[in-house]
PDB file of C-alpha atoms in Angstrom:
ATOM      1  CA  UNK A 113      56.099 107.257 152.734  1.00  0.00           C
ATOM      2  CA  UNK A 114      58.262 109.257 154.694  1.00  0.00           C
ATOM      3  CA  UNK A 115      61.767 107.870 153.044  1.00  0.00           C
ATOM      4  CA  UNK A 116      63.859 109.396 150.924  1.00  0.00           C
ATOM      5  CA  UNK A 117      62.902 110.180 147.472  1.00  0.00           C
ATOM      6  CA  UNK A 118      64.941 110.898 144.285  1.00  0.00           C
ATOM      7  CA  UNK A 119      63.166 111.950 140.937  1.00  0.00           C
ATOM      8  CA  UNK A 120      63.729 111.080 137.985  1.00  0.00           C
ATOM      9  CA  UNK A 121      64.520 107.499 138.506  1.00  0.00           C
ATOM     10  CA  UNK A 122      65.844 107.232 135.252  1.00  0.00           C
ATOM     11  CA  UNK A 123      67.326 109.624 133.107  1.00  0.00           C
ATOM     12  CA  UNK A 124      69.082 109.156 129.440  1.00  0.00           C
ATOM     13  CA  UNK A 125      70.927 112.036 128.225  1.00  0.00           C
ATOM     14  CA  UNK A 126      73.237 112.948 125.011  1.00  0.00           C
ATOM     15  CA  UNK A 127      76.875 113.379 125.739  1.00  0.00           C
ATOM     16  CA  UNK A 128      77.218 117.114 126.159  1.00  0.00           C
ATOM     17  CA  UNK A 129      73.726 117.545 127.760  1.00  0.00           C
ATOM     18  CA  UNK A 130      73.135 118.964 131.263  1.00  0.00           C
ATOM     19  CA  UNK A 131      71.244 117.192 133.679  1.00  0.00           C
ATOM     20  CA  UNK A 132      69.598 117.901 137.041  1.00  0.00           C
ATOM     21  CA  UNK A 133      68.875 115.144 139.686  1.00  0.00           C
ATOM     22  CA  UNK A 134      66.642 115.980 142.621  1.00  0.00           C
ATOM     23  CA  UNK A 135      66.431 114.590 146.156  1.00  0.00           C
ATOM     24  CA  UNK A 136      63.799 114.983 148.879  1.00  0.00           C
ATOM     25  CA  UNK A 137      65.534 114.043 152.230  1.00  0.00           C
ATOM     26  CA  UNK A 138      63.443 112.597 155.077  1.00  0.00           C
ATOM     27  CA  UNK A 139      61.729 115.956 156.638  1.00  0.00           C
ATOM     28  CA  UNK A 140      63.998 117.150 159.452  1.00  0.00           C
ATOM     29  CA  UNK A 141      67.224 115.361 158.613  1.00  0.00           C
ATOM     30  CA  UNK A 142      69.968 118.075 158.995  1.00  0.00           C
ATOM     31  CA  UNK A 143      72.558 116.045 156.699  1.00  0.00           C
ATOM     32  CA  UNK A 144      72.558 115.230 153.223  1.00  0.00           C
ATOM     33  CA  UNK A 145      74.827 113.205 151.081  1.00  0.00           C
ATOM     34  CA  UNK A 146      75.270 112.132 147.490  1.00  0.00           C
ATOM     35  CA  UNK A 147      76.917 109.115 146.117  1.00  0.00           C
ATOM     36  CA  UNK A 148      77.927 107.748 142.896  1.00  0.00           C
ATOM     37  CA  UNK A 149      77.626 104.093 142.631  1.00  0.00           C
ATOM     38  CA  UNK A 150      79.093 102.559 139.109  1.00  0.00           C
ATOM     39  CA  UNK A 151      77.565  99.025 137.717  1.00  0.00           C
ATOM     40  CA  UNK A 152      79.002  96.506 140.127  1.00  0.00           C
ATOM     41  CA  UNK A 153      80.484  98.762 142.394  1.00  0.00           C
ATOM     42  CA  UNK A 154      79.794 100.073 145.981  1.00  0.00           C
ATOM     43  CA  UNK A 155      78.588 103.743 146.457  1.00  0.00           C
ATOM     44  CA  UNK A 156      81.260 106.334 146.385  1.00  0.00           C
ATOM     45  CA  UNK A 157      80.914 109.818 148.283  1.00  0.00           C
ATOM     46  CA  UNK A 158      80.390 112.910 146.438  1.00  0.00           C
ATOM     47  CA  UNK A 159      79.371 115.716 148.451  1.00  0.00           C
ATOM     48  CA  UNK A 160      77.677 116.536 151.988  1.00  0.00           C
ATOM     49  CA  UNK A 161      75.636 119.226 153.346  1.00  0.00           C
ATOM     50  CA  UNK A 162      74.681 120.339 156.608  1.00  0.00           C
ATOM     51  CA  UNK A 163      71.497 122.290 156.504  1.00  0.00           C
ATOM     52  CA  UNK A 164      72.220 124.352 153.348  1.00  0.00           C
ATOM     53  CA  UNK A 165      76.160 124.633 154.083  1.00  0.00           C
ATOM     54  CA  UNK A 166      77.851 122.055 151.737  1.00  0.00           C
ATOM     55  CA  UNK A 167      80.653 121.158 154.174  1.00  0.00           C
ATOM     56  CA  UNK A 168      82.645 118.612 151.977  1.00  0.00           C
ATOM     57  CA  UNK A 169      82.514 118.222 148.209  1.00  0.00           C
ATOM     58  CA  UNK A 170      86.005 116.388 148.033  1.00  0.00           C
ATOM     59  CA  UNK A 171      84.027 113.592 146.128  1.00  0.00           C
ATOM     60  CA  UNK A 172      83.037 115.158 143.004  1.00  0.00           C
ATOM     61  CA  UNK A 173      84.986 114.219 140.090  1.00  0.00           C
ATOM     62  CA  UNK A 174      85.357 117.251 137.936  1.00  0.00           C
ATOM     63  CA  UNK A 175      84.097 120.909 138.211  1.00  0.00           C
ATOM     64  CA  UNK A 176      81.104 119.733 135.640  1.00  0.00           C
ATOM     65  CA  UNK A 177      79.700 118.341 139.110  1.00  0.00           C
ATOM     66  CA  UNK A 178      77.624 120.749 141.187  1.00  0.00           C
ATOM     67  CA  UNK A 179      75.435 120.362 144.379  1.00  0.00           C
ATOM     68  CA  UNK A 180      73.087 122.358 145.968  1.00  0.00           C
ATOM     69  CA  UNK A 181      70.571 122.633 148.757  1.00  0.00           C
ATOM     70  CA  UNK A 182      69.563 126.047 149.108  1.00  0.00           C
ATOM     71  CA  UNK A 183      66.981 126.254 151.761  1.00  0.00           C
ATOM     72  CA  UNK A 184      68.439 123.023 153.594  1.00  0.00           C
ATOM     73  CA  UNK A 185      65.769 120.713 152.597  1.00  0.00           C
ATOM     74  CA  UNK A 186      65.801 119.468 149.108  1.00  0.00           C
ATOM     75  CA  UNK A 187      69.068 118.856 147.226  1.00  0.00           C
ATOM     76  CA  UNK A 188      70.010 119.066 143.294  1.00  0.00           C
ATOM     77  CA  UNK A 189      72.905 117.866 141.559  1.00  0.00           C
ATOM     78  CA  UNK A 190      73.528 119.046 138.458  1.00  0.00           C
ATOM     79  CA  UNK A 191      76.000 117.298 136.085  1.00  0.00           C
ATOM     80  CA  UNK A 192      77.203 119.848 133.081  1.00  0.00           C
ATOM     81  CA  UNK A 193      78.529 118.573 129.512  1.00  0.00           C
ATOM     82  CA  UNK A 194      77.525 114.701 130.462  1.00  0.00           C
ATOM     83  CA  UNK A 195      80.205 112.380 129.343  1.00  0.00           C
ATOM     84  CA  UNK A 196      79.658 108.611 128.974  1.00  0.00           C
ATOM     85  CA  UNK A 197      81.587 107.864 132.210  1.00  0.00           C
ATOM     86  CA  UNK A 198      79.176 109.747 134.075  1.00  0.00           C
ATOM     87  CA  UNK A 199      76.825 106.833 133.556  1.00  0.00           C
ATOM     88  CA  UNK A 200      76.129 105.525 137.219  1.00  0.00           C
ATOM     89  CA  UNK A 201      73.401 105.364 139.860  1.00  0.00           C
ATOM     90  CA  UNK A 202      73.317 108.452 141.725  1.00  0.00           C
ATOM     91  CA  UNK A 203      72.260 107.910 145.212  1.00  0.00           C
ATOM     92  CA  UNK A 204      70.990 110.491 147.741  1.00  0.00           C
ATOM     93  CA  UNK A 205      70.808 109.810 151.799  1.00  0.00           C
ATOM     94  CA  UNK A 206      70.153 111.729 154.624  1.00  0.00           C
ATOM     95  CA  UNK A 207      70.596 111.585 158.411  1.00  0.00           C
ATOM     96  CA  UNK A 208      69.151 113.258 161.522  1.00  0.00           C
ATOM     97  CA  UNK A 209      72.398 114.686 162.738  1.00  0.00           C
ATOM     98  CA  UNK A 210      75.639 114.648 162.156  1.00  0.00           C
ATOM     99  CA  UNK A 211      77.480 112.884 159.126  1.00  0.00           C
ATOM    100  CA  UNK A 212      78.217 110.023 161.279  1.00  0.00           C
ATOM    101  CA  UNK A 213      74.413 109.423 162.239  1.00  0.00           C
ATOM    102  CA  UNK A 214      72.737 106.680 160.332  1.00  0.00           C
ATOM    103  CA  UNK A 215      72.168 107.345 156.852  1.00  0.00           C
ATOM    104  CA  UNK A 216      69.179 106.369 154.799  1.00  0.00           C
ATOM    105  CA  UNK A 217      69.468 105.980 151.100  1.00  0.00           C
ATOM    106  CA  UNK A 218      66.705 106.533 148.690  1.00  0.00           C
ATOM    107  CA  UNK A 219      66.124 104.680 145.274  1.00  0.00           C
ATOM    108  CA  UNK A 220      68.732 106.513 143.106  1.00  0.00           C
ATOM    109  CA  UNK A 221      68.514 108.006 139.618  1.00  0.00           C
ATOM    110  CA  UNK A 222      70.099 106.024 137.120  1.00  0.00           C
ATOM    111  CA  UNK A 223      71.629 108.169 134.819  1.00  0.00           C
ATOM    112  CA  UNK A 224      72.895 106.542 131.059  1.00  0.00           C
ATOM    113  CA  UNK A 225      74.604 108.914 128.839  1.00  0.00           C
ATOM    114  CA  UNK A 226      74.719 108.205 125.158  1.00  0.00           C
TER     115      UNK A 226
ATOM    116  CA  UNK B 277      89.135 104.518 145.134  1.00  0.00           C
ATOM    117  CA  UNK B 278      87.552 101.860 147.699  1.00  0.00           C
ATOM    118  CA  UNK B 279      89.439 101.359 150.767  1.00  0.00           C
ATOM    119  CA  UNK B 280      87.459  98.044 151.913  1.00  0.00           C
ATOM    120  CA  UNK B 281      88.333  94.674 150.442  1.00  0.00           C
ATOM    121  CA  UNK B 282      85.094  92.902 150.635  1.00  0.00           C
ATOM    122  CA  UNK B 283      84.922  88.938 149.985  1.00  0.00           C
ATOM    123  CA  UNK B 284      83.551  87.025 148.599  1.00  0.00           C
ATOM    124  CA  UNK B 285      82.526  88.904 145.373  1.00  0.00           C
ATOM    125  CA  UNK B 286      79.531  86.539 144.954  1.00  0.00           C
ATOM    126  CA  UNK B 287      78.271  83.049 146.686  1.00  0.00           C
ATOM    127  CA  UNK B 288      76.258  80.708 145.129  1.00  0.00           C
ATOM    128  CA  UNK B 289      74.235  78.581 147.929  1.00  0.00           C
ATOM    129  CA  UNK B 290      71.164  76.241 148.770  1.00  0.00           C
ATOM    130  CA  UNK B 291      68.235  77.374 150.627  1.00  0.00           C
ATOM    131  CA  UNK B 292      69.242  76.765 154.584  1.00  0.00           C
ATOM    132  CA  UNK B 293      72.782  77.308 154.298  1.00  0.00           C
ATOM    133  CA  UNK B 294      74.807  79.682 156.511  1.00  0.00           C
ATOM    134  CA  UNK B 295      76.521  82.602 154.929  1.00  0.00           C
ATOM    135  CA  UNK B 296      79.847  84.390 155.905  1.00  0.00           C
ATOM    136  CA  UNK B 297      81.327  87.312 154.379  1.00  0.00           C
ATOM    137  CA  UNK B 298      83.865  89.797 155.307  1.00  0.00           C
ATOM    138  CA  UNK B 299      85.495  93.249 155.017  1.00  0.00           C
ATOM    139  CA  UNK B 300      89.223  93.794 155.712  1.00  0.00           C
ATOM    140  CA  UNK B 301      90.812  97.702 155.200  1.00  0.00           C
ATOM    141  CA  UNK B 302      94.417  99.056 155.939  1.00  0.00           C
ATOM    142  CA  UNK B 303      92.771 101.876 157.977  1.00  0.00           C
ATOM    143  CA  UNK B 304      91.331 102.053 161.219  1.00  0.00           C
ATOM    144  CA  UNK B 305      87.584 102.661 161.223  1.00  0.00           C
ATOM    145  CA  UNK B 306      85.186 103.724 164.351  1.00  0.00           C
ATOM    146  CA  UNK B 307      82.467 102.371 163.036  1.00  0.00           C
ATOM    147  CA  UNK B 308      81.241  99.304 160.599  1.00  0.00           C
ATOM    148  CA  UNK B 309      78.118  98.875 158.815  1.00  0.00           C
ATOM    149  CA  UNK B 310      76.498  96.343 157.064  1.00  0.00           C
ATOM    150  CA  UNK B 311      73.922  97.301 154.165  1.00  0.00           C
ATOM    151  CA  UNK B 312      71.720  95.398 151.938  1.00  0.00           C
ATOM    152  CA  UNK B 313      70.586  96.586 148.376  1.00  0.00           C
ATOM    153  CA  UNK B 314      68.228  94.943 146.084  1.00  0.00           C
ATOM    154  CA  UNK B 315      67.612  95.527 142.457  1.00  0.00           C
ATOM    155  CA  UNK B 316      66.700  99.545 141.864  1.00  0.00           C
ATOM    156  CA  UNK B 317      66.442 100.352 145.484  1.00  0.00           C
ATOM    157  CA  UNK B 318      69.159 102.346 147.789  1.00  0.00           C
ATOM    158  CA  UNK B 319      71.263 100.421 150.329  1.00  0.00           C
ATOM    159  CA  UNK B 320      69.417  99.330 153.500  1.00  0.00           C
ATOM    160  CA  UNK B 321      70.986  99.408 156.901  1.00  0.00           C
ATOM    161  CA  UNK B 322      71.318  95.975 158.528  1.00  0.00           C
ATOM    162  CA  UNK B 323      73.503  96.122 161.138  1.00  0.00           C
ATOM    163  CA  UNK B 324      75.797  99.182 162.879  1.00  0.00           C
ATOM    164  CA  UNK B 325      78.560  98.374 164.939  1.00  0.00           C
ATOM    165  CA  UNK B 326      80.464 101.064 167.266  1.00  0.00           C
ATOM    166  CA  UNK B 327      83.171  99.609 169.328  1.00  0.00           C
ATOM    167  CA  UNK B 328      86.185  97.128 168.724  1.00  0.00           C
ATOM    168  CA  UNK B 329      85.103  93.638 169.492  1.00  0.00           C
ATOM    169  CA  UNK B 330      81.304  94.277 169.330  1.00  0.00           C
ATOM    170  CA  UNK B 331      79.293  91.362 168.316  1.00  0.00           C
ATOM    171  CA  UNK B 332      75.716  92.434 167.343  1.00  0.00           C
ATOM    172  CA  UNK B 333      72.808  90.244 166.324  1.00  0.00           C
ATOM    173  CA  UNK B 334      69.619  91.275 163.970  1.00  0.00           C
ATOM    174  CA  UNK B 335      67.384  88.128 163.582  1.00  0.00           C
ATOM    175  CA  UNK B 336      69.544  85.701 161.540  1.00  0.00           C
ATOM    176  CA  UNK B 337      72.213  88.141 161.083  1.00  0.00           C
ATOM    177  CA  UNK B 338      75.196  88.300 162.969  1.00  0.00           C
ATOM    178  CA  UNK B 339      78.306  91.074 162.909  1.00  0.00           C
ATOM    179  CA  UNK B 340      81.416  91.785 164.540  1.00  0.00           C
ATOM    180  CA  UNK B 341      83.478  94.514 164.709  1.00  0.00           C
ATOM    181  CA  UNK B 342      87.250  93.024 164.636  1.00  0.00           C
ATOM    182  CA  UNK B 343      89.605  93.991 167.704  1.00  0.00           C
ATOM    183  CA  UNK B 344      92.290  95.714 165.191  1.00  0.00           C
ATOM    184  CA  UNK B 345      89.342  97.878 164.147  1.00  0.00           C
ATOM    185  CA  UNK B 346      90.462  97.147 160.339  1.00  0.00           C
ATOM    186  CA  UNK B 347      87.873  94.392 159.675  1.00  0.00           C
ATOM    187  CA  UNK B 348      84.233  92.797 160.086  1.00  0.00           C
ATOM    188  CA  UNK B 349      82.293  89.973 159.191  1.00  0.00           C
ATOM    189  CA  UNK B 350      78.663  89.236 158.477  1.00  0.00           C
ATOM    190  CA  UNK B 351      76.951  85.764 159.179  1.00  0.00           C
ATOM    191  CA  UNK B 352      73.699  84.860 157.858  1.00  0.00           C
ATOM    192  CA  UNK B 353      72.134  81.587 159.410  1.00  0.00           C
ATOM    193  CA  UNK B 354      69.765  79.526 157.836  1.00  0.00           C
ATOM    194  CA  UNK B 355      69.373  81.401 154.637  1.00  0.00           C
ATOM    195  CA  UNK B 356      65.737  81.732 152.989  1.00  0.00           C
ATOM    196  CA  UNK B 357      65.085  83.181 149.304  1.00  0.00           C
ATOM    197  CA  UNK B 358      64.676  86.795 150.401  1.00  0.00           C
ATOM    198  CA  UNK B 359      67.999  87.093 151.707  1.00  0.00           C
ATOM    199  CA  UNK B 360      69.074  87.543 147.990  1.00  0.00           C
ATOM    200  CA  UNK B 361      70.761  90.767 147.135  1.00  0.00           C
ATOM    201  CA  UNK B 362      74.160  92.482 147.425  1.00  0.00           C
ATOM    202  CA  UNK B 363      75.444  93.091 150.727  1.00  0.00           C
ATOM    203  CA  UNK B 364      77.875  95.845 151.261  1.00  0.00           C
ATOM    204  CA  UNK B 365      79.796  96.635 154.425  1.00  0.00           C
ATOM    205  CA  UNK B 366      80.907 100.028 155.178  1.00  0.00           C
ATOM    206  CA  UNK B 367      82.360 102.330 157.512  1.00  0.00           C
ATOM    207  CA  UNK B 368      83.725 105.621 158.746  1.00  0.00           C
ATOM    208  CA  UNK B 369      87.624 106.065 158.916  1.00  0.00           C
ATOM    209  CA  UNK B 370      88.580 107.415 161.976  1.00  0.00           C
ATOM    210  CA  UNK B 371      90.649 110.012 160.610  1.00  0.00           C
ATOM    211  CA  UNK B 372      89.912 112.616 158.399  1.00  0.00           C
ATOM    212  CA  UNK B 373      86.622 113.601 157.180  1.00  0.00           C
ATOM    213  CA  UNK B 374      84.384 110.972 158.500  1.00  0.00           C
ATOM    214  CA  UNK B 375      83.237 109.982 154.939  1.00  0.00           C
ATOM    215  CA  UNK B 376      81.253 106.397 154.729  1.00  0.00           C
ATOM    216  CA  UNK B 377      83.370 104.286 152.607  1.00  0.00           C
ATOM    217  CA  UNK B 378      81.767 101.359 150.797  1.00  0.00           C
ATOM    218  CA  UNK B 379      83.154  97.745 149.907  1.00  0.00           C
ATOM    219  CA  UNK B 380      82.769  96.258 146.334  1.00  0.00           C
ATOM    220  CA  UNK B 381      79.639  94.171 147.673  1.00  0.00           C
ATOM    221  CA  UNK B 382      78.974  90.443 147.878  1.00  0.00           C
ATOM    222  CA  UNK B 383      76.249  89.140 145.526  1.00  0.00           C
ATOM    223  CA  UNK B 384      74.372  86.321 147.068  1.00  0.00           C
ATOM    224  CA  UNK B 385      72.556  84.195 144.931  1.00  0.00           C
ATOM    225  CA  UNK B 386      70.217  81.399 146.645  1.00  0.00           C
ATOM    226  CA  UNK B 387      68.727  78.101 144.790  1.00  0.00           C
ATOM    227  CA  UNK B 388      65.521  77.258 146.468  1.00  0.00           C
TER     228      UNK B 388
END
């Protein structure tokens, strides 16, 4: 399909391990967003890219979280030295133009840190 | 943290009943959006509102952007089993970095 895809869909990590989560946005979409959704809560903003430029990373909870989008399409969210509180669903969304355009969400990656 | 207060947190209704949920905030929003999320999926946009006072329908769904720009409601008429899911309000705050902020969600359960 032509929607946003994310991989892996599920990831189990031992505390202290590094993880990398991938997002493939809708082709041609300029803006890309990462959100963290804790169990029973709404998504919370992590970071925003316009093409390859990371314009807002104010939602990243710590310096263990790092995101990149080197060629302005696929993005990777990396979490170093994972902690139990990092367990959540990580959602990626993309929009055609600016950050206030309609965002289309992927299915998410459920991360469980043991 | 969340800046939107969404209520109710959960609803248990009979098929065919109407549903109403709302969101309020202490901040002013320049857009209000309503999303639905089903298990294992990302949120899907249902209705988008861009002007204070705007009333918009999408089939059996109706949503309004409050006059004060600090609240919105979503109504679902004649509920059917496929309406089951979690409904989120969201919006872009009028000031600052224009982040999309989400409410805590309303979990809708329908008894057939």
